[in-house]
Amino acid sequence: MTTILIIIGMSIATMVPRLVPAFVMEKIQLRPWLNRALLAVPYAALGALIFPGIMKVVPEQPIIGIVGGLVAVLLAYFGLNVVLVVVGAIITVLLLTM
Amino acid sequence: MRTGAKLRSSSNIRSSQAGHMFKRGLMVGFPIMLGYIPIALTYGVLARQSGMSLLELTLMSVLVFAGASQFMGANMIAVGAGAVEIVIATFILNFRHFVMNLSFMNQLRNIPLKWKAPLSLGLTDETFAVSALHSEEAKKEKGVYFYAAIILVAYLSWVLGSLVGGLLGDIIPHALSQSMGIALYAMFIGLLVPSVKKNIKVGLIAIIAMLLNALCVQLGMSSGWAIVVGTIIGALSGIYLLKEEEA
């Protein structure tokens, strides 16, 4: 029973930060500078999500994550579809850990 | 072009446009599935080992839908941490979604609130990343189906993956599931690189966020806060860096 209550509490704790912006953005008009900051959020978030987290793919060997990431950069640079970029990176890590 | 689209407003064409958008969303969301399934399976196994029932661990995926928080939650439940402590830790870990969704909701200004609210609940790092880098659909007719499909793929992979993990245990060989741990990072890279090719300044914003995140982690900050700090300061650099882009 306690576990169910914890789950409900966690559910609310994840819903609030997700839901509040929907109502906030409904109400306000943004200054251009703030609009630019929000336009930059996806790129900043991607950066923060990629590094240094990628080094933990194989926790004891951070270099494997880095190499997998560099292969992904290369494949994406040559214009491959995201699915192929992902598959290429998986194969790279698989080969390096075998 | 736009008036042409408006004139073709028979319900038939409208619903096929919705179907088209939905299918595109499924395709674009597919890499998320590739990344979520091994993580969801691992979560299911771990949550089962930490003493949660199959119902509880699946319910957590249904109601919480946040990978990092669920791993943490399962661990904390296993060691007998207090409920309040777990809920607060979850809130802190997920606070980054507040920043991300401000940006996403700004992108969806033309979409009514009755749609924006449920889409917000489906926001994760991954659904945000994919949706935000496909911003042109927000302006198209029935574009909301595109975003709904991305979220649906992610949600179903997550919930079903955790159920299967709890039910069957470790079914993916360790070497493969470990290698698939790079999937979401590779997806982030696959989304970022084409944007950097178009505008190098976007890459600079990402690098600023990366370095700040790494610095905050080095200084001993929890990973949740480090991502928030990296994202906010990276985004603030956009105020200056994206100046000329604005028409």
Short mmCIF file of C-alpha atoms in Angstrom, two decimals:
data_model
loop_
_atom_site.label_atom_id
_atom_site.label_comp_id
_atom_site.label_asym_id
_atom_site.label_seq_id
_atom_site.Cartn_x
_atom_site.Cartn_y
_atom_site.Cartn_z
CA MET A 1 0.00 0.00 0.00
CA THR A 2 2.80 2.42 0.90
CA THR A 3 4.41 1.70 -2.46
CA ILE A 4 1.22 2.71 -4.27
CA LEU A 5 1.13 5.97 -2.29
CA ILE A 6 4.78 6.63 -3.16
CA ILE A 7 3.97 6.02 -6.84
CA ILE A 8 1.06 8.49 -6.69
CA GLY A 9 3.30 11.04 -4.98
CA MET A 10 5.99 10.55 -7.64
CA SER A 11 3.31 10.89 -10.31
CA ILE A 12 2.27 14.30 -8.97
CA ALA A 13 5.91 15.34 -8.59
CA THR A 14 6.53 14.62 -12.28
CA MET A 15 3.21 16.06 -13.50
CA VAL A 16 3.59 19.50 -11.91
CA PRO A 17 6.79 20.61 -13.69
CA ARG A 18 5.44 19.18 -16.94
CA LEU A 19 1.99 20.74 -16.75
CA VAL A 20 2.62 24.24 -15.35
CA PRO A 21 4.32 25.56 -18.54
CA ALA A 22 1.23 24.69 -20.62
CA PHE A 23 -0.83 27.14 -18.54
CA VAL A 24 1.92 29.73 -18.14
CA MET A 25 2.54 29.97 -21.88
CA GLU A 26 -1.18 30.33 -22.51
CA LYS A 27 -1.18 33.56 -20.50
CA ILE A 28 1.98 35.43 -21.42
CA GLN A 29 3.47 37.03 -24.47
CA LEU A 30 7.24 36.88 -24.57
CA ARG A 31 9.78 39.61 -25.04
CA PRO A 32 11.97 38.83 -28.07
CA TRP A 33 15.03 38.09 -25.92
CA LEU A 34 13.13 35.58 -23.83
CA ASN A 35 11.78 34.01 -26.99
CA ARG A 36 15.35 33.55 -28.23
CA ALA A 37 16.29 31.90 -24.96
CA LEU A 38 13.40 29.44 -25.30
CA LEU A 39 14.36 28.77 -28.92
CA ALA A 40 17.83 27.87 -27.67
CA VAL A 41 16.56 25.51 -24.96
CA PRO A 42 16.38 22.40 -27.19
CA TYR A 43 20.02 22.74 -28.28
CA ALA A 44 21.22 23.51 -24.77
CA ALA A 45 19.19 20.57 -23.42
CA LEU A 46 20.63 18.24 -26.06
CA GLY A 47 24.13 19.31 -25.12
CA ALA A 48 23.51 18.79 -21.43
CA LEU A 49 21.81 15.43 -22.03
CA ILE A 50 24.67 14.12 -24.20
CA PHE A 51 27.68 15.10 -22.13
CA PRO A 52 28.99 13.93 -19.71
CA GLY A 53 26.25 11.26 -19.50
CA ILE A 54 27.50 9.49 -22.63
CA MET A 55 30.65 8.46 -20.78
CA LYS A 56 28.54 6.25 -18.50
CA VAL A 57 27.36 3.89 -21.26
CA VAL A 58 30.08 1.50 -20.10
CA PRO A 59 30.73 3.01 -16.66
CA GLU A 60 34.20 1.52 -16.14
CA GLN A 61 35.36 2.54 -19.65
CA PRO A 62 34.18 6.09 -20.43
CA ILE A 63 36.13 6.09 -23.70
CA ILE A 64 33.69 3.58 -25.23
CA GLY A 65 30.80 6.00 -24.88
CA ILE A 66 32.94 8.76 -26.39
CA VAL A 67 33.92 6.63 -29.40
CA GLY A 68 30.30 5.56 -29.90
CA GLY A 69 29.31 9.22 -29.77
CA LEU A 70 31.95 10.22 -32.30
CA VAL A 71 30.73 7.51 -34.69
CA ALA A 72 27.22 8.93 -34.26
CA VAL A 73 28.50 12.45 -35.02
CA LEU A 74 30.20 11.18 -38.18
CA LEU A 75 27.16 9.22 -39.41
CA ALA A 76 24.86 12.17 -38.69
CA TYR A 77 27.28 14.55 -40.38
CA PHE A 78 27.05 12.48 -43.57
CA GLY A 79 23.30 12.92 -43.46
CA LEU A 80 22.21 9.46 -42.35
CA ASN A 81 18.73 9.01 -40.89
CA VAL A 82 18.57 9.10 -37.07
CA VAL A 83 17.64 5.39 -36.93
CA LEU A 84 20.83 4.47 -38.80
CA VAL A 85 22.88 6.79 -36.58
CA VAL A 86 21.48 4.96 -33.55
CA VAL A 87 22.10 1.50 -35.03
CA GLY A 88 25.63 2.47 -36.04
CA ALA A 89 26.44 3.65 -32.52
CA ILE A 90 24.99 0.48 -30.96
CA ILE A 91 27.11 -1.71 -33.26
CA THR A 92 30.21 0.34 -32.43
CA VAL A 93 29.75 -0.13 -28.69
CA LEU A 94 28.92 -3.81 -29.18
CA LEU A 95 32.14 -4.35 -31.13
CA LEU A 96 34.21 -2.41 -28.59
CA THR A 97 32.88 -4.39 -25.64
CA MET A 98 33.23 -7.83 -27.22
CA MET B 1 -0.05 27.19 -50.58
CA ARG B 2 -1.60 27.99 -47.20
CA THR B 3 -4.92 29.22 -48.59
CA GLY B 4 -4.99 26.15 -50.83
CA ALA B 5 -4.69 23.95 -47.77
CA LYS B 6 -7.49 25.86 -46.06
CA LEU B 7 -9.83 25.48 -49.02
CA ARG B 8 -9.51 21.71 -49.03
CA SER B 9 -11.37 21.46 -45.79
CA SER B 10 -13.72 18.56 -46.45
CA SER B 11 -13.67 16.22 -43.47
CA ASN B 12 -12.22 13.47 -45.61
CA ILE B 13 -9.08 15.34 -46.50
CA ARG B 14 -8.75 16.64 -42.96
CA SER B 15 -8.77 13.18 -41.45
CA SER B 16 -6.27 11.90 -43.99
CA GLN B 17 -4.03 14.84 -43.12
CA ALA B 18 -4.34 13.79 -39.46
CA GLY B 19 -3.43 10.24 -40.43
CA HIS B 20 -0.46 11.45 -42.42
CA MET B 21 0.79 13.53 -39.50
CA PHE B 22 0.28 10.63 -37.12
CA LYS B 23 2.26 8.24 -39.33
CA ARG B 24 5.08 10.74 -39.68
CA GLY B 25 5.14 11.08 -35.91
CA LEU B 26 5.40 7.31 -35.50
CA MET B 27 8.36 7.22 -37.89
CA VAL B 28 10.15 10.13 -36.28
CA GLY B 29 9.49 8.65 -32.84
CA PHE B 30 10.84 5.21 -33.73
CA PRO B 31 14.40 5.87 -32.47
CA ILE B 32 12.92 6.65 -29.04
CA MET B 33 11.43 3.17 -29.01
CA LEU B 34 14.81 1.69 -29.85
CA GLY B 35 16.30 3.51 -26.92
CA TYR B 36 13.46 3.01 -24.43
CA ILE B 37 12.87 -0.72 -24.72
CA PRO B 38 16.21 -1.92 -23.29
CA ILE B 39 16.04 0.68 -20.51
CA ALA B 40 12.42 -0.20 -19.70
CA LEU B 41 13.29 -3.91 -19.61
CA THR B 42 16.17 -3.15 -17.24
CA TYR B 43 13.90 -1.04 -15.07
CA GLY B 44 11.34 -3.86 -14.92
CA VAL B 45 13.98 -6.37 -13.84
CA LEU B 46 15.48 -4.01 -11.27
CA ALA B 47 12.14 -2.95 -9.81
CA ARG B 48 11.11 -6.60 -9.47
CA GLN B 49 14.40 -7.38 -7.69
CA SER B 50 13.88 -4.45 -5.35
CA GLY B 51 10.66 -6.07 -4.16
CA MET B 52 7.99 -4.25 -6.15
CA SER B 53 5.10 -6.30 -7.52
CA LEU B 54 4.44 -6.51 -11.25
CA LEU B 55 1.37 -4.30 -10.77
CA GLU B 56 3.33 -1.69 -8.82
CA LEU B 57 6.23 -1.47 -11.23
CA THR B 58 3.94 -1.21 -14.26
CA LEU B 59 1.73 1.32 -12.51
CA MET B 60 4.83 3.40 -11.83
CA SER B 61 5.62 3.44 -15.55
CA VAL B 62 2.00 4.35 -16.38
CA LEU B 63 1.76 7.18 -13.84
CA VAL B 64 5.32 8.51 -13.59
CA PHE B 65 6.76 7.94 -17.10
CA ALA B 66 10.22 9.20 -16.19
CA GLY B 67 13.11 6.76 -16.51
CA ALA B 68 15.72 8.22 -14.20
CA SER B 69 13.16 8.93 -11.47
CA GLN B 70 11.78 5.41 -11.65
CA PHE B 71 15.21 3.80 -11.30
CA MET B 72 15.85 6.06 -8.35
CA GLY B 73 12.39 5.42 -6.90
CA ALA B 74 12.77 1.64 -7.15
CA ASN B 75 16.17 1.85 -5.47
CA MET B 76 14.89 4.07 -2.68
CA ILE B 77 11.87 1.84 -2.08
CA ALA B 78 14.26 -1.14 -1.86
CA VAL B 79 16.37 0.52 0.83
CA GLY B 80 13.27 1.66 2.71
CA ALA B 81 13.59 5.41 2.14
CA GLY B 82 10.71 7.62 3.31
CA ALA B 83 7.87 8.50 0.94
CA VAL B 84 8.39 12.26 1.28
CA GLU B 85 12.09 11.88 0.56
CA ILE B 86 11.37 9.88 -2.60
CA VAL B 87 8.76 12.35 -3.85
CA ILE B 88 11.04 15.36 -3.31
CA ALA B 89 13.96 13.61 -5.02
CA THR B 90 11.65 12.86 -7.97
CA PHE B 91 10.56 16.47 -8.20
CA ILE B 92 14.17 17.69 -8.23
CA LEU B 93 15.22 15.14 -10.83
CA ASN B 94 12.32 16.11 -13.11
CA PHE B 95 12.51 19.85 -12.69
CA ARG B 96 14.37 20.06 -16.00
CA HIS B 97 11.09 19.18 -17.72
CA PHE B 98 9.75 22.53 -16.54
CA VAL B 99 12.41 24.36 -18.53
CA MET B 100 12.02 22.06 -21.54
CA ASN B 101 8.25 22.35 -21.60
CA LEU B 102 8.34 26.17 -21.44
CA SER B 103 10.21 25.94 -24.72
CA PHE B 104 7.94 23.24 -26.18
CA MET B 105 4.75 25.10 -25.23
CA ASN B 106 6.15 28.25 -26.81
CA GLN B 107 6.62 26.21 -29.98
CA LEU B 108 3.00 24.99 -29.79
CA ARG B 109 1.42 28.45 -29.38
CA ASN B 110 -1.04 27.83 -32.22
CA ILE B 111 -2.34 24.62 -30.66
CA PRO B 112 -5.29 24.78 -28.22
CA LEU B 113 -4.79 24.14 -24.49
CA LYS B 114 -6.97 21.01 -24.51
CA TRP B 115 -4.20 19.42 -26.61
CA LYS B 116 -1.24 21.10 -24.96
CA ALA B 117 -2.11 19.79 -21.51
CA PRO B 118 -2.03 16.06 -22.41
CA LEU B 119 1.04 16.56 -24.64
CA SER B 120 2.79 18.19 -21.65
CA LEU B 121 2.20 15.10 -19.54
CA GLY B 122 4.01 13.03 -22.17
CA LEU B 123 7.10 15.21 -22.13
CA THR B 124 10.38 13.42 -21.45
CA ASP B 125 13.94 14.34 -22.36
CA GLU B 126 13.54 12.26 -25.50
CA THR B 127 10.04 13.25 -26.63
CA PHE B 128 11.05 16.88 -26.06
CA ALA B 129 14.28 16.53 -28.04
CA VAL B 130 12.54 14.93 -31.03
CA SER B 131 9.54 17.29 -30.94
CA ALA B 132 11.56 20.46 -30.49
CA LEU B 133 13.79 19.67 -33.46
CA HIS B 134 10.73 19.10 -35.63
CA SER B 135 9.19 22.49 -34.96
CA GLU B 136 7.78 23.01 -38.47
CA GLU B 137 4.94 20.54 -37.82
CA ALA B 138 3.54 22.86 -35.11
CA LYS B 139 2.52 25.29 -37.84
CA LYS B 140 0.98 22.70 -40.12
CA GLU B 141 -2.62 21.62 -40.17
CA LYS B 142 -3.26 18.69 -37.79
CA GLY B 143 0.33 18.99 -36.61
CA VAL B 144 -0.82 18.04 -33.13
CA TYR B 145 -1.22 14.42 -34.32
CA PHE B 146 2.47 14.39 -35.19
CA TYR B 147 3.48 15.22 -31.63
CA ALA B 148 0.83 12.93 -30.15
CA ALA B 149 2.26 10.03 -32.16
CA ILE B 150 5.83 10.68 -30.98
CA ILE B 151 4.64 10.63 -27.38
CA LEU B 152 2.46 7.57 -27.88
CA VAL B 153 5.36 5.54 -29.32
CA ALA B 154 7.54 6.57 -26.39
CA TYR B 155 4.86 5.92 -23.77
CA LEU B 156 3.82 2.52 -25.06
CA SER B 157 7.44 1.35 -25.44
CA TRP B 158 8.15 2.46 -21.90
CA VAL B 159 5.08 0.93 -20.25
CA LEU B 160 5.12 -2.35 -22.20
CA GLY B 161 8.90 -2.63 -21.88
CA SER B 162 8.76 -2.35 -18.10
CA LEU B 163 5.90 -4.86 -17.91
CA VAL B 164 7.87 -7.36 -20.01
CA GLY B 165 11.01 -6.75 -17.97
CA GLY B 166 9.12 -7.42 -14.73
CA LEU B 167 7.46 -10.47 -16.24
CA LEU B 168 10.33 -12.20 -18.01
CA GLY B 169 13.44 -10.83 -16.32
CA ASP B 170 16.69 -10.36 -18.23
CA ILE B 171 15.83 -11.42 -21.76
CA ILE B 172 18.34 -9.29 -23.66
CA PRO B 173 21.95 -10.48 -23.33
CA HIS B 174 23.95 -8.13 -21.12
CA ALA B 175 26.42 -7.17 -23.87
CA LEU B 176 23.55 -6.12 -26.16
CA SER B 177 21.56 -4.21 -23.55
CA GLN B 178 24.73 -2.42 -22.46
CA SER B 179 25.50 -1.50 -26.07
CA MET B 180 21.94 -0.28 -26.54
CA GLY B 181 22.63 2.12 -23.69
CA ILE B 182 24.18 4.39 -26.30
CA ALA B 183 20.94 4.50 -28.33
CA LEU B 184 19.41 7.62 -26.75
CA TYR B 185 22.71 9.50 -26.76
CA ALA B 186 23.15 8.61 -30.43
CA MET B 187 19.61 9.81 -31.09
CA PHE B 188 20.38 13.13 -29.38
CA ILE B 189 23.50 13.43 -31.54
CA GLY B 190 21.57 12.48 -34.65
CA LEU B 191 19.10 15.28 -33.89
CA LEU B 192 21.71 17.86 -33.00
CA VAL B 193 24.24 17.46 -35.82
CA PRO B 194 21.95 18.45 -38.74
CA SER B 195 20.97 21.62 -36.85
CA VAL B 196 24.63 22.44 -36.25
CA LYS B 197 25.31 21.98 -39.96
CA LYS B 198 22.62 24.56 -40.69
CA ASN B 199 23.72 26.99 -38.01
CA ILE B 200 27.06 26.59 -36.26
CA LYS B 201 25.95 28.82 -33.38
CA VAL B 202 23.49 26.17 -32.30
CA GLY B 203 26.48 23.88 -31.76
CA LEU B 204 28.12 26.53 -29.61
CA ILE B 205 25.00 26.68 -27.43
CA ALA B 206 25.11 22.88 -27.02
CA ILE B 207 28.82 22.92 -26.15
CA ILE B 208 28.32 25.65 -23.54
CA ALA B 209 25.57 23.53 -21.96
CA MET B 210 27.77 20.41 -22.10
CA LEU B 211 30.71 22.07 -20.40
CA LEU B 212 28.55 23.68 -17.71
CA ASN B 213 26.84 20.37 -17.04
CA ALA B 214 30.21 18.62 -16.75
CA LEU B 215 31.50 21.38 -14.46
CA CYS B 216 28.46 21.16 -12.18
CA VAL B 217 28.83 17.37 -11.97
CA GLN B 218 32.52 17.85 -11.11
CA LEU B 219 31.53 20.26 -8.35
CA GLY B 220 29.39 17.53 -6.86
CA MET B 221 25.95 18.73 -7.99
CA SER B 222 23.32 16.02 -8.56
CA SER B 223 22.86 15.13 -12.23
CA GLY B 224 19.30 16.51 -12.23
CA TRP B 225 20.39 19.99 -11.14
CA ALA B 226 23.50 19.91 -13.32
CA ILE B 227 21.31 19.37 -16.41
CA VAL B 228 19.01 22.22 -15.32
CA VAL B 229 21.94 24.62 -14.86
CA GLY B 230 23.57 23.56 -18.15
CA THR B 231 20.29 23.93 -20.04
CA ILE B 232 19.35 27.33 -18.58
CA ILE B 233 22.75 28.96 -19.00
CA GLY B 234 23.17 27.38 -22.45
CA ALA B 235 19.75 28.77 -23.40
CA LEU B 236 20.65 32.22 -22.02
CA SER B 237 23.68 32.25 -24.31
CA GLY B 238 21.14 31.91 -27.11
CA ILE B 239 19.81 35.39 -26.29
CA TYR B 240 23.08 36.71 -27.67
CA LEU B 241 24.00 33.96 -30.14
CA LEU B 242 20.65 33.74 -31.92
CA LYS B 243 20.24 37.50 -32.30
CA GLU B 244 20.75 37.77 -36.06
CA GLU B 245 18.59 34.74 -36.80
CA GLU B 246 15.44 36.54 -35.80
CA ALA B 247 13.71 38.16 -38.72
#
